[in-house]
mmCIF file with all atom_site columns, C-alpha atoms in Angstrom:
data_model
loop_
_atom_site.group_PDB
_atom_site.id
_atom_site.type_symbol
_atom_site.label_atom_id
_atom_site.label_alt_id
_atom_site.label_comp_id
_atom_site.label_asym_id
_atom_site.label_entity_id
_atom_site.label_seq_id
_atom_site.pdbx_PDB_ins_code
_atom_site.Cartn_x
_atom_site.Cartn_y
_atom_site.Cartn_z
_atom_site.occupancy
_atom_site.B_iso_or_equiv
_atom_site.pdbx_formal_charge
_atom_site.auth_seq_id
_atom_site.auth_comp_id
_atom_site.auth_asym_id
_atom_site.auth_atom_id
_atom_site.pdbx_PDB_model_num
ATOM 1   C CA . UNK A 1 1   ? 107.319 -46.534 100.420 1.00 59.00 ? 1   UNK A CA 1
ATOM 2   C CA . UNK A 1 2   ? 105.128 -45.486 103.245 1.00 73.00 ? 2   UNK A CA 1
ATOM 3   C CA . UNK A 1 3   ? 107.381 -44.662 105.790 1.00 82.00 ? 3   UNK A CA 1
ATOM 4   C CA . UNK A 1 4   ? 109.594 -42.059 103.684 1.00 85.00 ? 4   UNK A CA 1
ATOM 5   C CA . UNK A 1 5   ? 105.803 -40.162 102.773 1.00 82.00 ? 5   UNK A CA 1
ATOM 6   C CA . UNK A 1 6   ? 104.747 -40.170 106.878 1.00 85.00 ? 6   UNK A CA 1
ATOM 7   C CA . UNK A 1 7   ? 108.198 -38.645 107.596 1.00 85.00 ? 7   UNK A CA 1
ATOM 8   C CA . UNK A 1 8   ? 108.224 -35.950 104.956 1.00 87.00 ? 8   UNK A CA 1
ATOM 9   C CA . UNK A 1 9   ? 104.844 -34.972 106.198 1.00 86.00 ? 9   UNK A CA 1
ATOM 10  C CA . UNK A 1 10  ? 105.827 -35.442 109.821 1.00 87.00 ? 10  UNK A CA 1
ATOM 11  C CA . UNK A 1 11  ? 108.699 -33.149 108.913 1.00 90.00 ? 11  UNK A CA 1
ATOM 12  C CA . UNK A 1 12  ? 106.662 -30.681 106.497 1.00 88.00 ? 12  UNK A CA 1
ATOM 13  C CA . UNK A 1 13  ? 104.800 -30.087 109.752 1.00 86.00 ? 13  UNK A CA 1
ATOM 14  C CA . UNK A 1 14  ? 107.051 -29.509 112.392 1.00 88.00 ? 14  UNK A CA 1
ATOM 15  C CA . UNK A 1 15  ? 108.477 -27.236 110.118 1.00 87.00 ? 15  UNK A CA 1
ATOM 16  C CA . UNK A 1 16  ? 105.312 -25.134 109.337 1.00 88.00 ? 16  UNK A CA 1
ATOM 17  C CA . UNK A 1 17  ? 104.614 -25.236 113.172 1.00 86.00 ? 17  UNK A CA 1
ATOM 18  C CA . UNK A 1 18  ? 108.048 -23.968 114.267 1.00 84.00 ? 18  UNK A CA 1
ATOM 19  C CA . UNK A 1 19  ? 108.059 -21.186 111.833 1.00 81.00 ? 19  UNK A CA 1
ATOM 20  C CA . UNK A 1 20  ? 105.042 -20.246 112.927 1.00 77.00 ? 20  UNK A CA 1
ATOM 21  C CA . UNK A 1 21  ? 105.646 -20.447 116.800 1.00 82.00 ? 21  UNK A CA 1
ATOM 22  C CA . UNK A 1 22  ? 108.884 -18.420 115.642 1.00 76.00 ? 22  UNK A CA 1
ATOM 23  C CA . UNK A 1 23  ? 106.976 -14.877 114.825 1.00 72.00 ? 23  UNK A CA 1
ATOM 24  C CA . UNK A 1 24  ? 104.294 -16.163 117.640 1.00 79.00 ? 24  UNK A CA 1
ATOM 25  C CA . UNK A 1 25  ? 107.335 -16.106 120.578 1.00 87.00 ? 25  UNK A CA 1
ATOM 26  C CA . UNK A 1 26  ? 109.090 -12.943 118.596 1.00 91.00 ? 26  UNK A CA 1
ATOM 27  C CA . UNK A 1 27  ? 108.612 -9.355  120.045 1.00 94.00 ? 27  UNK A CA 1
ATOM 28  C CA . UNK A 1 28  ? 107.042 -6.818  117.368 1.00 94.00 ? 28  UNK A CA 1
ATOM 29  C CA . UNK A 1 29  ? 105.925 -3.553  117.030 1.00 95.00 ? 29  UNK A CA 1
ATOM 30  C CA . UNK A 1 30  ? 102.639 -3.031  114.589 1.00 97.00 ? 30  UNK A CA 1
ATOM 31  C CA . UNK A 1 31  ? 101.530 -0.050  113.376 1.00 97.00 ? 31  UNK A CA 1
ATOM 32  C CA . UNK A 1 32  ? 97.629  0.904   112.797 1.00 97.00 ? 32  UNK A CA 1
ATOM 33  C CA . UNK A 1 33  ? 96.492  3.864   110.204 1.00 97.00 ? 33  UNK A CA 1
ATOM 34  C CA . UNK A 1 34  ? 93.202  5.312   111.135 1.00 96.00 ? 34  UNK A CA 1
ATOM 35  C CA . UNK A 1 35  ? 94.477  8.667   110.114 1.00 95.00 ? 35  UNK A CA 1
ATOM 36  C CA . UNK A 1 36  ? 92.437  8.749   106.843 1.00 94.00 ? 36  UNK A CA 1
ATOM 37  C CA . UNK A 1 37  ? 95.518  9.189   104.941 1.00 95.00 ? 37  UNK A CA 1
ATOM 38  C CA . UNK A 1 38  ? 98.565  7.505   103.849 1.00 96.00 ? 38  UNK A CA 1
ATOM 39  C CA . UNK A 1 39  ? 101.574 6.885   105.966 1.00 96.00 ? 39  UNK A CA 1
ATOM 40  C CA . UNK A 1 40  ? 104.383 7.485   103.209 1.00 96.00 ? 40  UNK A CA 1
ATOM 41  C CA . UNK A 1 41  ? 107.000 6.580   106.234 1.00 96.00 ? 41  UNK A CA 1
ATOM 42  C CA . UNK A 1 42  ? 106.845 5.302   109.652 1.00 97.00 ? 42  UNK A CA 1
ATOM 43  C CA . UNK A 1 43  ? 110.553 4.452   111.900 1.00 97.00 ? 43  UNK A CA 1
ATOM 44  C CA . UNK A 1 44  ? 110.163 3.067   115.192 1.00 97.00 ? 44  UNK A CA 1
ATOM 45  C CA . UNK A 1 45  ? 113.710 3.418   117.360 1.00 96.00 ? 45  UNK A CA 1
ATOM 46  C CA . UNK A 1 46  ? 114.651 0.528   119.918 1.00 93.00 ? 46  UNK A CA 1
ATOM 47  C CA . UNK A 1 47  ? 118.035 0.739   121.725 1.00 92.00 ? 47  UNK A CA 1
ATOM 48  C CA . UNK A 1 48  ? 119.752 -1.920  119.358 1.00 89.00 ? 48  UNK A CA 1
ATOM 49  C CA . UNK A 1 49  ? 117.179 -1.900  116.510 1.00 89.00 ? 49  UNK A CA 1
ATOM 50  C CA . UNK A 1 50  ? 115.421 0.748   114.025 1.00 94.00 ? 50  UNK A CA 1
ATOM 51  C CA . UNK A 1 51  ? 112.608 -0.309  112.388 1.00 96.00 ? 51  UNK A CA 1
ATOM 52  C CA . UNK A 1 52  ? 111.182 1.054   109.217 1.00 97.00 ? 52  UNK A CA 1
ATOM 53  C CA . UNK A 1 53  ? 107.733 0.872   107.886 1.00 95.00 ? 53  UNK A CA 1
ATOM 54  C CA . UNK A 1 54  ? 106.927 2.253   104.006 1.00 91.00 ? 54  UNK A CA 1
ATOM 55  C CA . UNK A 1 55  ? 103.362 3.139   102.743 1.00 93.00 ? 55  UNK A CA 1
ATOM 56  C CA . UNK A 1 56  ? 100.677 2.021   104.906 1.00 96.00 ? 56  UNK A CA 1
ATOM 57  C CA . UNK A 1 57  ? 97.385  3.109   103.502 1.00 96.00 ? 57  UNK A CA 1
ATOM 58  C CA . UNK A 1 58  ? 94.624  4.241   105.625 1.00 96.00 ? 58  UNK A CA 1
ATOM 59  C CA . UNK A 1 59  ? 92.658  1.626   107.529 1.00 95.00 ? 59  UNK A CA 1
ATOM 60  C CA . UNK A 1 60  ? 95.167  -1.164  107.423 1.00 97.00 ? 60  UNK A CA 1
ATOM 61  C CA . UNK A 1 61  ? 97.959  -2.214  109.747 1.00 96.00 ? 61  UNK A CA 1
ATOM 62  C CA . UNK A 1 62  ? 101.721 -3.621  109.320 1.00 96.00 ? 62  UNK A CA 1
ATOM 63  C CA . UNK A 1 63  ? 103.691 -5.492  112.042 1.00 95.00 ? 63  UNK A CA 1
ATOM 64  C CA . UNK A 1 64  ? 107.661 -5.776  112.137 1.00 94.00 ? 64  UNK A CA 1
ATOM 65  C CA . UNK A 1 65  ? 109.371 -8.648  114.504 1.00 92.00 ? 65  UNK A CA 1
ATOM 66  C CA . UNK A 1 66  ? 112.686 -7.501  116.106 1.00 92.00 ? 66  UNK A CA 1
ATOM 67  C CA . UNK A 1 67  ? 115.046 -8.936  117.508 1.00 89.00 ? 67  UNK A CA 1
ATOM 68  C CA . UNK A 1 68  ? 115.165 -10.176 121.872 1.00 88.00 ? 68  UNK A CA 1
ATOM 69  C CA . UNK A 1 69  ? 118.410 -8.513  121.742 1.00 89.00 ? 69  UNK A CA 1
ATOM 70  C CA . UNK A 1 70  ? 118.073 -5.419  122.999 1.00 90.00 ? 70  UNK A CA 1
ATOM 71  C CA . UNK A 1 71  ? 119.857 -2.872  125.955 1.00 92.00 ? 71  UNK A CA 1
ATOM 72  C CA . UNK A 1 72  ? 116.628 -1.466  127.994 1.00 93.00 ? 72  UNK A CA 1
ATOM 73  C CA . UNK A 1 73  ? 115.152 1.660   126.878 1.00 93.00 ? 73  UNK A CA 1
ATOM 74  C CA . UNK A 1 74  ? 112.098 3.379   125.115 1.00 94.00 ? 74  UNK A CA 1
ATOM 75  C CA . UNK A 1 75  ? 110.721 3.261   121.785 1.00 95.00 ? 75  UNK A CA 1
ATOM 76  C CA . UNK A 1 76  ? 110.384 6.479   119.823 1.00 96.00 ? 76  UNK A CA 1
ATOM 77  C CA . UNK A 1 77  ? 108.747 6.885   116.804 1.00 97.00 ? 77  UNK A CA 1
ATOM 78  C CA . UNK A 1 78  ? 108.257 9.369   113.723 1.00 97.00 ? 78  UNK A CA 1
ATOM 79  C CA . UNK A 1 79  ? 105.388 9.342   111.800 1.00 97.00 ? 79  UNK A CA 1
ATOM 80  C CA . UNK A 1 80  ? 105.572 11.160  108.273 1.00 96.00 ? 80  UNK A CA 1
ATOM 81  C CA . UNK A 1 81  ? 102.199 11.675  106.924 1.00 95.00 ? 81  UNK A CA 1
ATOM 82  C CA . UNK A 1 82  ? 101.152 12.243  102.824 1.00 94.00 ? 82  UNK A CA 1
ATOM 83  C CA . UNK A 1 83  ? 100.423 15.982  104.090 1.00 92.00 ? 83  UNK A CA 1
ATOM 84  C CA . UNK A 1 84  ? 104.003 16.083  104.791 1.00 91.00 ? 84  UNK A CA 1
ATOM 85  C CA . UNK A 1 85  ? 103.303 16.490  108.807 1.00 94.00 ? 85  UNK A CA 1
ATOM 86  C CA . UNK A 1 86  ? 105.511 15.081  111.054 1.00 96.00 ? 86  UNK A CA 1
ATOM 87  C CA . UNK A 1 87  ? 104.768 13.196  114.457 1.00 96.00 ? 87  UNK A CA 1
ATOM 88  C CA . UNK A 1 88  ? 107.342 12.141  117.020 1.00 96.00 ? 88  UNK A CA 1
ATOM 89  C CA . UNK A 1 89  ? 107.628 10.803  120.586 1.00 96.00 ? 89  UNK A CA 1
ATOM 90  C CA . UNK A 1 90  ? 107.963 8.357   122.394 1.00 95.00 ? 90  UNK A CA 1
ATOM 91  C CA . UNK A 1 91  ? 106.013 5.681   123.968 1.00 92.00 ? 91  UNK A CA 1
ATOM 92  C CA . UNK A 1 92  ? 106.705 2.116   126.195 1.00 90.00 ? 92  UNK A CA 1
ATOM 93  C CA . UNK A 1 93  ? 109.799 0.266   127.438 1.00 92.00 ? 93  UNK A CA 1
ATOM 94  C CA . UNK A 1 94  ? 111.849 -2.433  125.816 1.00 91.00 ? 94  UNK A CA 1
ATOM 95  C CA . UNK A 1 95  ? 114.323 -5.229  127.615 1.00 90.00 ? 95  UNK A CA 1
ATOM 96  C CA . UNK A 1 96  ? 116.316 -8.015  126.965 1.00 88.00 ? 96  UNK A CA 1
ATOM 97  C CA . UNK A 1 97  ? 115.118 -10.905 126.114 1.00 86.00 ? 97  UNK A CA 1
ATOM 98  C CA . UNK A 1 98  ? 111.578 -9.688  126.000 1.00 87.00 ? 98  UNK A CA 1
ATOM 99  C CA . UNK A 1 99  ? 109.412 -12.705 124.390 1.00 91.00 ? 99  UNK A CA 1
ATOM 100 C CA . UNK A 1 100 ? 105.857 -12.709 122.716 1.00 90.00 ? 100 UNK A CA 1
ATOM 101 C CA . UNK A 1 101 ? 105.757 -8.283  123.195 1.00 93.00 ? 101 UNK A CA 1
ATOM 102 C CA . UNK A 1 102 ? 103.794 -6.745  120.850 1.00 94.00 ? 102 UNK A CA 1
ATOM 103 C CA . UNK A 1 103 ? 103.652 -2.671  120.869 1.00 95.00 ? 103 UNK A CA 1
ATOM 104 C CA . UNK A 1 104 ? 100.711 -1.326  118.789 1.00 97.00 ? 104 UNK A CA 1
ATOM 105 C CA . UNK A 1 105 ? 100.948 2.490   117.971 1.00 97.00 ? 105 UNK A CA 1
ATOM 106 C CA . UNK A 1 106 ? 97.938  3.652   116.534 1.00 97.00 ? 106 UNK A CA 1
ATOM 107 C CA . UNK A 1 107 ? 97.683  6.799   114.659 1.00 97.00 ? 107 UNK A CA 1
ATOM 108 C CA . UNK A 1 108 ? 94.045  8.759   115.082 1.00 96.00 ? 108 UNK A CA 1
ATOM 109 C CA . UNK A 1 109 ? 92.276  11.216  112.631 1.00 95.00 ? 109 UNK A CA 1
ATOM 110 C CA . UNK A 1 110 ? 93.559  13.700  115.104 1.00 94.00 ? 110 UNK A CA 1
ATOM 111 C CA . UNK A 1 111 ? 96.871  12.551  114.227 1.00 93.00 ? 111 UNK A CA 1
ATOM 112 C CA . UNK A 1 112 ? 97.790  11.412  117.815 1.00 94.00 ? 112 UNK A CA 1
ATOM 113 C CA . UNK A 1 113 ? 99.473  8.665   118.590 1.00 96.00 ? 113 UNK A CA 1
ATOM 114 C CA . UNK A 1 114 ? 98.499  5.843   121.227 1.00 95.00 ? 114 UNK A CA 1
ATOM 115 C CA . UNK A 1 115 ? 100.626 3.052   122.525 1.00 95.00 ? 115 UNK A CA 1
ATOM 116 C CA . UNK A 1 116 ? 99.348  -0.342  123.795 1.00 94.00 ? 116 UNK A CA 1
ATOM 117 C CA . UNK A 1 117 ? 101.905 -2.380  125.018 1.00 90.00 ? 117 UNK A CA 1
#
């Protein structure tokens, strides 16, 4: 009876550590709102992917993981604000098999856009 219990925890957590080493090794792009108003839409272009982030309220941040398979090139953005403004452009590089990448556009009350890669 004790042996089927340690391997169904033994198992519970190799599975809650691989899923989380998953989205730890897993490029992503996040997105930070200090704008003061809403982001109704936000699509971040990779050569292979196109990612698309709804409704992120002022103050708080959303990340999106993306695939390693990718052809090298830039990411380019557009950033729809509630006001209906528009901002585009385009900011660091992607390549294949790029692990554990994060790129972190950050939208200012200016509404300018910064890229930490």
């Amino acid at each position: 009876m004790r042996n089927p219990l340690i391997f169904s925890l033994f198992t519970a957590l190799c599975l809650f550590i691989g899923y989380h080493a998953y989205f730890f090794i897993m490029p992503s792009v996040k997105i930070n709102n200090e704008s003061g108003q809403l982001l109704t839409r936000v699509e971040v272009s990779l050569p292979n992917n196109n990612l698309v982030f709804d409704s992120i309220e002022p103050s708080q941040s959303m990340r999106i993981h993306h695939s390693t398979e990718q052809a090298d090139g830039e990411y380019s953005y557009r950033v729809r604000l509630s006001s209906e403004q528009q901002i585009n452009g385009r900011c660091g590089y992607v390549t294949h098999d790029q692990y554990m990448k994060v790129l972190t556009l950050t939208i200012n009350r200016e509404h300018q856009v910064s890229c930490i890669e």
